[in-house]
Tab-separated table of C-alpha atoms in Angstrom:
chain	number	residue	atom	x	y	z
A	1	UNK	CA	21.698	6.558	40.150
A	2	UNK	CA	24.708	4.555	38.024
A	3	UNK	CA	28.198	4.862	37.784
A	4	UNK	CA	27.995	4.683	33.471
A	5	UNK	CA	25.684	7.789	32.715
A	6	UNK	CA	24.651	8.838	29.285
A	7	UNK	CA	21.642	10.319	27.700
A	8	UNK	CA	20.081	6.980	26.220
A	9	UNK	CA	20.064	5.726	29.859
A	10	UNK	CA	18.551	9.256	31.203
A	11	UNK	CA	16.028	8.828	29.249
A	12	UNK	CA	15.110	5.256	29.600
A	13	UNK	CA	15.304	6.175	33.085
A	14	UNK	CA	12.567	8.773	32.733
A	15	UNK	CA	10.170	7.301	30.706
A	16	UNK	CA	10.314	4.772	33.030
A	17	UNK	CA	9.147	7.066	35.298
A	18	UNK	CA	12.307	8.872	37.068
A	19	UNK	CA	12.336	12.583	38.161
A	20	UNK	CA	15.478	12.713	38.268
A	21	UNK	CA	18.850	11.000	37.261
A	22	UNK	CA	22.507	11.798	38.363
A	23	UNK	CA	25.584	9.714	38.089
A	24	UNK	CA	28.286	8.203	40.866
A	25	UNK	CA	29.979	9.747	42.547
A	26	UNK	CA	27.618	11.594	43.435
A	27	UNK	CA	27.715	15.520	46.163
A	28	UNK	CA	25.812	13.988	48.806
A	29	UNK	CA	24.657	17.723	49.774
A	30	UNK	CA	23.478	17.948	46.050
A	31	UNK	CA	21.309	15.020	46.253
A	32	UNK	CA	19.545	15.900	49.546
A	33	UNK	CA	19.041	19.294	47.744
A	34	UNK	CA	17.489	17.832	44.932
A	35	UNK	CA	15.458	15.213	47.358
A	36	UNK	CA	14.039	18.223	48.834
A	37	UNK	CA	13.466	20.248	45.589
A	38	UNK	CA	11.109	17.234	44.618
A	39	UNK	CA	9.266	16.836	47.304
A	40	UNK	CA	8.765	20.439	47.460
A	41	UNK	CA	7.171	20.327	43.789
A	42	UNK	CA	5.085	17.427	44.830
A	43	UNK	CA	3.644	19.016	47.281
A	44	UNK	CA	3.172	22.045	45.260
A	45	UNK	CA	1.741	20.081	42.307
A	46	UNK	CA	-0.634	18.417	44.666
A	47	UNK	CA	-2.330	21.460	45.933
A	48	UNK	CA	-2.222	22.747	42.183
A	49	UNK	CA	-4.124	19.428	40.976
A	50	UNK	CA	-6.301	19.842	44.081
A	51	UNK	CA	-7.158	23.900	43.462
A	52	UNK	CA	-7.922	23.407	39.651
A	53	UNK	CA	-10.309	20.260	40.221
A	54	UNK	CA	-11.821	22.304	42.991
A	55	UNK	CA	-12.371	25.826	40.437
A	56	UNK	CA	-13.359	23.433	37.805
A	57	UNK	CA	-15.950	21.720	40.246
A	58	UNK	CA	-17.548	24.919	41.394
A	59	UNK	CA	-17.539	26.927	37.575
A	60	UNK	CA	-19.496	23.451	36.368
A	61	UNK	CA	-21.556	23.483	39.556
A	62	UNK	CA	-22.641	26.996	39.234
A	63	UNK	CA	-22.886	27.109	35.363
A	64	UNK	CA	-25.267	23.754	35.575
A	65	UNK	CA	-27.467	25.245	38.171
A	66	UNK	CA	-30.124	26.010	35.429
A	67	UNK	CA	-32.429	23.165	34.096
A	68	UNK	CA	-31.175	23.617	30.943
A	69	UNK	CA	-28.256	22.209	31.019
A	70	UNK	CA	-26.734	23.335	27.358
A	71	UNK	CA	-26.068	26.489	29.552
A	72	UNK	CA	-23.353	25.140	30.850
A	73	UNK	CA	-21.001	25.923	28.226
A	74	UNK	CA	-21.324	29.187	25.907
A	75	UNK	CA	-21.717	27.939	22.405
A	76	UNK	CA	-21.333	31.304	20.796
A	77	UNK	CA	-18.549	30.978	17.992
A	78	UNK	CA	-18.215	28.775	15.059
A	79	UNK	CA	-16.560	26.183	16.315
A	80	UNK	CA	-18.026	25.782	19.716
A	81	UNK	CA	-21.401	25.527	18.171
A	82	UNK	CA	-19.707	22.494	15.843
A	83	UNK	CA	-18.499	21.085	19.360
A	84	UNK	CA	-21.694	20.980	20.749
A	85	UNK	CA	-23.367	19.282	17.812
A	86	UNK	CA	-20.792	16.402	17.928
A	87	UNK	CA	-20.966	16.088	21.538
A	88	UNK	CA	-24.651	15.509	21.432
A	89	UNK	CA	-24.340	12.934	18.567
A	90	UNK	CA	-22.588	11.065	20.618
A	91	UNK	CA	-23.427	11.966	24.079
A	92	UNK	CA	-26.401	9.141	23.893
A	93	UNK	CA	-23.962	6.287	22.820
A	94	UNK	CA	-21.645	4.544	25.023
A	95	UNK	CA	-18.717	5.030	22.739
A	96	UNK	CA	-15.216	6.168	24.573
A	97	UNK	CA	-14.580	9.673	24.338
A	98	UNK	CA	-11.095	11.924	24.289
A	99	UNK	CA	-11.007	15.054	24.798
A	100	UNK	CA	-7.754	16.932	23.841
A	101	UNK	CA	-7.294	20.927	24.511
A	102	UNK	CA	-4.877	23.042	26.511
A	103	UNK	CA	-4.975	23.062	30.128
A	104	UNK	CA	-8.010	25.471	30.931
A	105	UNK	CA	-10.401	25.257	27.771
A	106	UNK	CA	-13.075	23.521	30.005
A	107	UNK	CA	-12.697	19.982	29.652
A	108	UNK	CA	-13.796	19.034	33.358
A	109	UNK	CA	-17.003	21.189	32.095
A	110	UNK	CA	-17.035	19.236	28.708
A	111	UNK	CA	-17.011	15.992	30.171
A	112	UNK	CA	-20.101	17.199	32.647
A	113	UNK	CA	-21.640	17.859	29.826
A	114	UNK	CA	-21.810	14.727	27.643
A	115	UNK	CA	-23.219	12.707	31.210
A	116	UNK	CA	-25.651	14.805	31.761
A	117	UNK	CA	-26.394	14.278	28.338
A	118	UNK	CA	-26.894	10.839	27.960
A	119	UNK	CA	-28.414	7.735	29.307
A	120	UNK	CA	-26.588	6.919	32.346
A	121	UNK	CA	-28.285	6.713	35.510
A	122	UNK	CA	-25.270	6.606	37.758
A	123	UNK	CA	-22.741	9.264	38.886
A	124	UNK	CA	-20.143	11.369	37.062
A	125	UNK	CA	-16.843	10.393	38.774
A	126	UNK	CA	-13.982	12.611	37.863
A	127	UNK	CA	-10.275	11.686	38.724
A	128	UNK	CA	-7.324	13.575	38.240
A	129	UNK	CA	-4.782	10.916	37.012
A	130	UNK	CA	-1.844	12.858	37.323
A	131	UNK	CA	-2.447	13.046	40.872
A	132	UNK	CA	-2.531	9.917	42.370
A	133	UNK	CA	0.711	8.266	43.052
A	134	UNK	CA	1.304	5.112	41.353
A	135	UNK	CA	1.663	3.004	44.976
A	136	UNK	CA	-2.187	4.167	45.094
A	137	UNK	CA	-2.986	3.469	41.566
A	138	UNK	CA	-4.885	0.554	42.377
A	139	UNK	CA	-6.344	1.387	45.220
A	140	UNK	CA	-8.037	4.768	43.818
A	141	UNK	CA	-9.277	3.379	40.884
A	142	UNK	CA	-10.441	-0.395	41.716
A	143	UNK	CA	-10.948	-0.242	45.395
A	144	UNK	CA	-9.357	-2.183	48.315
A	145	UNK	CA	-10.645	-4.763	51.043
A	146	UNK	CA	-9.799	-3.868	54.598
A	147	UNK	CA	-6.698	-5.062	55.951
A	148	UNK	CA	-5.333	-5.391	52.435
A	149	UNK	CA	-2.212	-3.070	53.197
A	150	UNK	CA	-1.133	-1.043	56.139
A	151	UNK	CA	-3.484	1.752	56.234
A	152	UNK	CA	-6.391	-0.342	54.890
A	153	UNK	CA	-8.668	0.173	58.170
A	154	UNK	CA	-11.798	-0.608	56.262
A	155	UNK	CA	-13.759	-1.528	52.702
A	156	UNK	CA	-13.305	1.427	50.492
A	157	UNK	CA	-14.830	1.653	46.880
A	158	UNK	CA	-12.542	2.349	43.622
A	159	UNK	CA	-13.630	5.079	40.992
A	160	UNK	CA	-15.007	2.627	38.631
A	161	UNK	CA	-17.241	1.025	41.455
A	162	UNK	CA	-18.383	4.268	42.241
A	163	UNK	CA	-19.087	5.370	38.433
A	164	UNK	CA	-21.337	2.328	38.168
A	165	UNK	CA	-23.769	3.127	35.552
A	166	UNK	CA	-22.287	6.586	34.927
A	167	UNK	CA	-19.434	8.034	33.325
A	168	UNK	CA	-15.789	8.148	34.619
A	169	UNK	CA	-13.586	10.684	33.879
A	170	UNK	CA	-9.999	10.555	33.459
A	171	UNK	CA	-8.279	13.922	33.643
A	172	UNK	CA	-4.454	13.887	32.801
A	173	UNK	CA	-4.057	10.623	31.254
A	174	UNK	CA	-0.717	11.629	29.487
A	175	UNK	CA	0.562	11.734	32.844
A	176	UNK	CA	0.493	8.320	34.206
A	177	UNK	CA	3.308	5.603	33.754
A	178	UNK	CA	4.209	2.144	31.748
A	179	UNK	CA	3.070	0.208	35.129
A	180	UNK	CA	-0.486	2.059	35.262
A	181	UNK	CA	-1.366	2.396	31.563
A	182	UNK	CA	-0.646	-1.526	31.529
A	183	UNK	CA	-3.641	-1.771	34.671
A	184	UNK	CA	-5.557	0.623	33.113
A	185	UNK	CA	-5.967	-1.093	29.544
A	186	UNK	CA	-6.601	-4.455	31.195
A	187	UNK	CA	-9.981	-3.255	32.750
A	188	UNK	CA	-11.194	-1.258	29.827
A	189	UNK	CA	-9.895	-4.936	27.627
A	190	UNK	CA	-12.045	-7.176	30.160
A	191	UNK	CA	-14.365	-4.545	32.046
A	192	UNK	CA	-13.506	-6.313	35.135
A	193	UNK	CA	-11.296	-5.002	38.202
A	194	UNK	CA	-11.260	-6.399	41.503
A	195	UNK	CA	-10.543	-4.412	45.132
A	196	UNK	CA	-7.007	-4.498	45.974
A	197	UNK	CA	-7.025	-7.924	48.607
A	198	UNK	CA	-10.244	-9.325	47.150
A	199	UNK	CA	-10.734	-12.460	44.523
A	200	UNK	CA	-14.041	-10.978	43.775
A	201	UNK	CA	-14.435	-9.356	40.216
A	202	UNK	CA	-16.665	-6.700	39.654
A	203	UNK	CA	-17.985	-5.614	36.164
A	204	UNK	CA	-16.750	-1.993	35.155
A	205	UNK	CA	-20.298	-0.596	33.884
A	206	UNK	CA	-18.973	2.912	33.482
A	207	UNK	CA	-18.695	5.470	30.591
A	208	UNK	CA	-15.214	6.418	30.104
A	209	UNK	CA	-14.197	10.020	29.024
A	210	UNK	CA	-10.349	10.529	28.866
A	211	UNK	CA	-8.704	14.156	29.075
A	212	UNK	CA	-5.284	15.480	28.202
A	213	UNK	CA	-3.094	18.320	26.801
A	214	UNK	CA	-0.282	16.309	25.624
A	215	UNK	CA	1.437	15.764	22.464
A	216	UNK	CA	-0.149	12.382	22.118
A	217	UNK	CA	1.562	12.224	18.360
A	218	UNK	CA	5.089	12.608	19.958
A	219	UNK	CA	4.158	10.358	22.893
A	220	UNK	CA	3.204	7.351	20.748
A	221	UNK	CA	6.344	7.972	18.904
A	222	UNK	CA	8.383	7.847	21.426
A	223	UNK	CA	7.032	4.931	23.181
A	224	UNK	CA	5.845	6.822	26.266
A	225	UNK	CA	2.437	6.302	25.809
A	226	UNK	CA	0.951	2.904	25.150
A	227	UNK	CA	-0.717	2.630	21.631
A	228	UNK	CA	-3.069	0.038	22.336
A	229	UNK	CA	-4.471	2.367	25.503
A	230	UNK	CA	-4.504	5.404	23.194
A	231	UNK	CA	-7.201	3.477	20.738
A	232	UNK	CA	-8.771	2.012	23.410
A	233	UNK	CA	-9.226	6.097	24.803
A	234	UNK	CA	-9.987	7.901	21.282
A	235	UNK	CA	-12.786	5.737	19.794
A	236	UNK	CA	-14.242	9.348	19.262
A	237	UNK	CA	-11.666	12.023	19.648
A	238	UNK	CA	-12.630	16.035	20.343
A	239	UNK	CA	-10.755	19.101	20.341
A	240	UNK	CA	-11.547	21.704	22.088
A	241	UNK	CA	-10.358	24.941	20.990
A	242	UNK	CA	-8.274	27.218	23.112
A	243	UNK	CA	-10.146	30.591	23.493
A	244	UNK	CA	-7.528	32.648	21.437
A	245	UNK	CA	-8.754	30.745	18.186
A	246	UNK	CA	-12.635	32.045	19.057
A	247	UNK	CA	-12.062	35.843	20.174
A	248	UNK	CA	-16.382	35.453	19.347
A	249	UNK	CA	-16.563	33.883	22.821
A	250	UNK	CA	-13.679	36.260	24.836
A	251	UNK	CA	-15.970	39.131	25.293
A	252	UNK	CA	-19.467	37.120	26.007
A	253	UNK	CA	-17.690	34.795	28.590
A	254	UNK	CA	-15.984	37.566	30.780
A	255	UNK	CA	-19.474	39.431	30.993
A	256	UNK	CA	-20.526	35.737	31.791
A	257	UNK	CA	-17.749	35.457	34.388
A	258	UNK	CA	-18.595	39.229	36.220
A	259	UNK	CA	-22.204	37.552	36.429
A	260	UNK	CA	-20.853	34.452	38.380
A	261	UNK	CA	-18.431	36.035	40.567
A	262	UNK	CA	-20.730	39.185	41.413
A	263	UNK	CA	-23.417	36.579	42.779
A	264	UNK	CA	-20.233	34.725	44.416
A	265	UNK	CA	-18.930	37.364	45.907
A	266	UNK	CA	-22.243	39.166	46.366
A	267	UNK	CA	-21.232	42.122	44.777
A	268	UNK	CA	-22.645	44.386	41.500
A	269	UNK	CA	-22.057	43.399	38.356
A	270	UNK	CA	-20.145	45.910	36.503
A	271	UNK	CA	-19.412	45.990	32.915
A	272	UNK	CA	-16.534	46.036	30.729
A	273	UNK	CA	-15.617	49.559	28.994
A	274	UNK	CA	-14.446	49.697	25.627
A	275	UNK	CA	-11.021	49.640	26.324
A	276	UNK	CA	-11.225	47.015	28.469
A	277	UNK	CA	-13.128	44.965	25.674
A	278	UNK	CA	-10.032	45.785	23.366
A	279	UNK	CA	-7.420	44.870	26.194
A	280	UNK	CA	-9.283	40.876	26.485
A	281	UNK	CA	-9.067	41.082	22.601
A	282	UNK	CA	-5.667	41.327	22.397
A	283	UNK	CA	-4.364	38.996	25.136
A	284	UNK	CA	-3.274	35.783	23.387
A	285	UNK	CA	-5.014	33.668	26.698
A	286	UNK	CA	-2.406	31.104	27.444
A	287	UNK	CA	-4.334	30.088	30.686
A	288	UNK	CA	-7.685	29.522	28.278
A	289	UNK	CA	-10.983	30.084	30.262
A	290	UNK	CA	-9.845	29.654	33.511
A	291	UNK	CA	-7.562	32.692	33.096
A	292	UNK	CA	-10.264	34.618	31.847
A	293	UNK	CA	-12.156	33.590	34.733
A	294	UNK	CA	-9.619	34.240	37.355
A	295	UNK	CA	-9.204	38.069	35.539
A	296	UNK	CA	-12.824	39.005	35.952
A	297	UNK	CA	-12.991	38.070	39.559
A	298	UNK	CA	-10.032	39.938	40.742
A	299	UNK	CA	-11.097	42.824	38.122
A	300	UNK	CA	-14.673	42.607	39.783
A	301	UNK	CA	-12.917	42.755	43.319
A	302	UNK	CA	-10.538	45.381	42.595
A	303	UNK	CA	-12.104	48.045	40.397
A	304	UNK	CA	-12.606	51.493	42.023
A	305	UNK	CA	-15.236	52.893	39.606
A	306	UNK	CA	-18.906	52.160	37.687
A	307	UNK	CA	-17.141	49.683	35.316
A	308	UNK	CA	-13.613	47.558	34.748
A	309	UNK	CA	-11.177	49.876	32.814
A	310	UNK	CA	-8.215	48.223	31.223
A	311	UNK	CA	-6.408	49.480	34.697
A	312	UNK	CA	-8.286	47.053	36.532
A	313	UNK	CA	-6.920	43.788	34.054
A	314	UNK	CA	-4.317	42.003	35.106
A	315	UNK	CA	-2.323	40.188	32.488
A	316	UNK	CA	0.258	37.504	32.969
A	317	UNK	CA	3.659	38.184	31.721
A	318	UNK	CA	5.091	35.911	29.942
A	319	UNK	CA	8.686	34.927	29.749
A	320	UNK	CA	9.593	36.151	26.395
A	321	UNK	CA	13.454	35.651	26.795
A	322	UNK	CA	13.765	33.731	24.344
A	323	UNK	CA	11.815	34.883	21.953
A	324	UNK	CA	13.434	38.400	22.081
A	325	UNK	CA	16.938	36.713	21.970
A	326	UNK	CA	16.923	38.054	17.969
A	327	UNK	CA	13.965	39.715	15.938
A	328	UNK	CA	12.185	37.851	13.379
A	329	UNK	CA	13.982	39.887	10.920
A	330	UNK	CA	17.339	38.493	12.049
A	331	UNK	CA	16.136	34.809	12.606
A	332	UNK	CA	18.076	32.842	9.283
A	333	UNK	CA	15.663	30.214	7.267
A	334	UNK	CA	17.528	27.144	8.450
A	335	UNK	CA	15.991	23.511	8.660
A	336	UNK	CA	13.331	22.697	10.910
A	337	UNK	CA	15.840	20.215	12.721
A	338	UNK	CA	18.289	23.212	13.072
A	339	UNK	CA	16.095	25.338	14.284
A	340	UNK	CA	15.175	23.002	16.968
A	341	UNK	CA	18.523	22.666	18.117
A	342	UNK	CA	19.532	25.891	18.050
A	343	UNK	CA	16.674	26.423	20.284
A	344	UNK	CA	17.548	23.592	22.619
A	345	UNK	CA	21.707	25.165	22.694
A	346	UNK	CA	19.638	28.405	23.753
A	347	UNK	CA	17.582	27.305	26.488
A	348	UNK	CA	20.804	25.349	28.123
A	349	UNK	CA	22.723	28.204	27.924
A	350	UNK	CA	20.288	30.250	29.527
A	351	UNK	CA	19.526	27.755	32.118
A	352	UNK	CA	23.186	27.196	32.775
A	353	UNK	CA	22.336	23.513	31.556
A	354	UNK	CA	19.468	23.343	33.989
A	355	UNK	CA	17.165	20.657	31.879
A	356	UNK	CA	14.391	21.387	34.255
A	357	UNK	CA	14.144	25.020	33.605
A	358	UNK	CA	15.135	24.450	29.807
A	359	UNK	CA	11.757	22.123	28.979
A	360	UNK	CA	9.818	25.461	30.717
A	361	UNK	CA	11.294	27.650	28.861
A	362	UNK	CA	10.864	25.833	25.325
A	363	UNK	CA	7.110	23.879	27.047
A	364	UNK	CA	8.284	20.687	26.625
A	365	UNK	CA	8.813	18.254	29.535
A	366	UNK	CA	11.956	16.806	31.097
A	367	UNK	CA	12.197	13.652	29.310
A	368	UNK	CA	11.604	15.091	25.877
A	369	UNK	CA	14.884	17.414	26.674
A	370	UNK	CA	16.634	14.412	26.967
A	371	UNK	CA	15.142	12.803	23.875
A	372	UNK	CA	16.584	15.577	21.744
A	373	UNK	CA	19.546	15.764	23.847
A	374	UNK	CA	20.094	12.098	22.495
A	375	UNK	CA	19.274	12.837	18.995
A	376	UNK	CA	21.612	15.722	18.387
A	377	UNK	CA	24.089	14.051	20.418
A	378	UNK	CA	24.690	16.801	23.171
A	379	UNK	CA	25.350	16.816	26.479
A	380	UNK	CA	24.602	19.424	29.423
A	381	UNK	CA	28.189	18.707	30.829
C-alpha cells in the first residue's frame, strides 16, 4: 500500500512477493473484499496443491506396484523412449536433476523413477514448494527444535533430514520467493542446514530433483528467479514432453488408465471404440496425463454400454475468447512486440482492467502483466 503508485513500484512489489498492490486512499470495503478474495484462493490453492500431490502419489503408487519398475511410465513414442535412456544414464550418478514440462506430464512419476533407479538407500521425499508458506519455509525443509516458536510442541525433522541418503524432490520451484531461494541455495552451496532453534548442523546427504513449468528463460531475465539457484538446479536438465507432441502414447495410456481405474473402482474394463480413439486424437490435452487420466475414470464410471463411445468423453472447454476475437485471416503481420501488446490492450479490455483475470486469459502470471504493463508504458486506470 503507498500513496505514489506506478507500475515500476507494482512490480517491484510483486516480485518481491506481493499479491496484491493498491494505492492511498484507498475503499476500505474494497480492500476487505480483496483480503477475502485472497484468502479464499489460498485456501483453494491449498487443497489444489494437496489433491494433485495426492493423484500423483496414488497413479505412481499403483503404476510401481510391479517389480519392474520401468513400468511405471509408458515409454511407447519416440521421445519418451529417448527420455528414458537419459534418465537411466544418469539415474546412477548423484548429479542434480531438473525436470521442466507442463503441469500434468508426470513429473512426480519421473522423479519416482530416477530413485528407484539409482543407488540411494534412503527415502524419496517429495515437497510441493509452492505450498508451503514462506513463515514455514524453514521449518518444512530443515526441521525445528521444540520450543523454537509458538507451536513448536516437540522435535520435528525437515525434508532434507528425512531424505537422508535418498532423493528430495522439489515440485514448483518457480514458485518460491527472493527470501527462500536465498535459504535454499545456501544448503545445496554448503550441504549443511540446521533445525530451526538448534546450533547443531546436519549434513544434507540427499539427491536433489527440482520440478517446474515456468518460463525459467523469462524468469532469469527478469530477475525473479535467482541465477546462481537455477545452475545449482539444472546440472542435468530434462524435458518432458506434453502428451499432444506424442499422440503414439494418447491411445496406449487411456487403455492403460481404464485398466487402473477398473481395478480401483472394481469395475470391467471396457474399451475404447473407434470414435472414441479419434475423439482422444484430436483433443489438444492441455491438462497432459492427468487429464487423460481423470477422462477415463469418469468415462469408465459413466458409460451405459459394452465400450466408451465418444458420448461418454468429456472434454474441457477452453476459453477461446480471445482467440476468436478475429480469424487468422484477418489477424495483420505486425511486429512480434505489437502483437504482444495488442494482445495485452485485449485482455484489459475484456477484463475491464482486471490484471488478475488478464494473465489467465493470455497464461501468464500477475507480475509479468505488470512487467509489460511497464514496458509499453500503460496503465489499467
Amino acid at each position: 500500500m503507498t500513496a505514489w503508485s506506478s507500475v515500476s513500484l507494482a512490480v517491484e512489489a510483486m516480485q518481491l512477493g506481493a499479491k496484491d498492490f493498491f494505492a492511498k486512499p484507498w475503499d476500505n470495503h474494497a480492500v476487505v473484499m480483496m483480503v477475502k478474495k485472497h484468502l479464499a484462493l489460498a485456501q483453494i490453492d491449498h487443497r489444489k496443491t494437496i489433491s494433485q500431490q495426492h493423484e500423483a502419489a496414488q497413479l505412481c503408487k499403483s503404476d510401481t506396484s510391479s517389480n519392474d519398475n520401468s513400468k511405471s511410465i509408458l515409454w511407447h513414442s519416440p521421445q519418451m523412449q529417448k527420455l528414458k535412456a537419459q534418465l537411466e544414464r544418469v539415474a546412477k550418478t548423484d548429479a542434480t536433476i531438473f525436470l521442466r514440462g507442463e503441469n500434468g506430464t508426470g513429473k512426480s512419476c519421473i522423479a519416482e523413477y530416477v530413485h528407484a533407479h539409482s543407488s540411494r538407500t534412503g527415502e524419496f521425499v517429495s515437497v510441493n514448494m509452492g505450498a508451503i508458506p514462506e513463515s514455514l519455509f524453514e521449518s518444512e525443509l530443515f526441521g525445528h527444535k521444540k520450543g523454537a516458536f509458538t507451536d513448536a510442541k516437540q522435535d520435528r525433522a525437515g525434508r532434507f533430514e528425512l531424505a537422508n541418503n535418498g532423493t528430495l524432490f522439489l515440485d514448483e520451484v518457480a514458485t518460491m520467493g527472493p527470501n527462500q531461494q536465498a535459504k535454499l541455495l545456501r544448503v545445496l552451496e554448503s550441504k549443511q542446514f540446521e533445525r530451526v532453534g538448534d546450533t547443531l548442523t546436519q549434513q544434507a546427504s540427499c539427491r536433489i530433483i527440482a520440478a517446474s513449468n515456468a518460463d525459467f528463460e523469462a524468469m532469469l531475465a527478469s530477475g525473479e528467479f535467482r541465477t546462481d539457484l537455477y545452475f545449482r538446479l539444472n546440472t542435468i536438465e530434462l524435458t518432458i514432453p506434453p502428451l499432444n507432441a506424442r499422440p503414439e502414447d494418447i491411445i496406449v495410456l487411456a487403455e492403460h488408465f481404464i485398466e487402473l481405474h477398473a481395478k480401483q473402482y472394481q469395475l470391467t474394463p471396457l474399451p475404447l471404440n473407434k470414435l472414441a480413439e479419434q475423439a482422444l486424437l484430436d483433443y489438444a490435452w492441455p491438462g497432459n496425463v492427468r487429464e487423460l487420466s481423470h477422462m477415463m475414470a469418469r468415462a469408465l464410471l459413466m458409460a451405459e454400454g459394452d465400450y466408451i463411445d465418444e458420448q461418454d468423453l468429456e472434454f474441457k472447454v477452453l476459453n477461446n475468447s480471445l482467440k476468436n476475437a478475429s480469424s487468422k485471416d484477418d489477424i495483420p503481420l505486425m511486429t512480434l512486440e505489437d502483437a504482444e501488446k495488442k494482445l495485452l490492450k485485449m485482455a484489459l479490455a475484456q477484463t475491464h482492467n482486471n490484471v488478475e483475470q488478464a494473465g489467465e486469459l493470455l497464461g501468464i502470471s500477475k507480475s509479468a502483466i505488470y512487467r509489460r504493463l511497464e514496458k509499453f508504458a500503460m496503465s489499467t486506470k
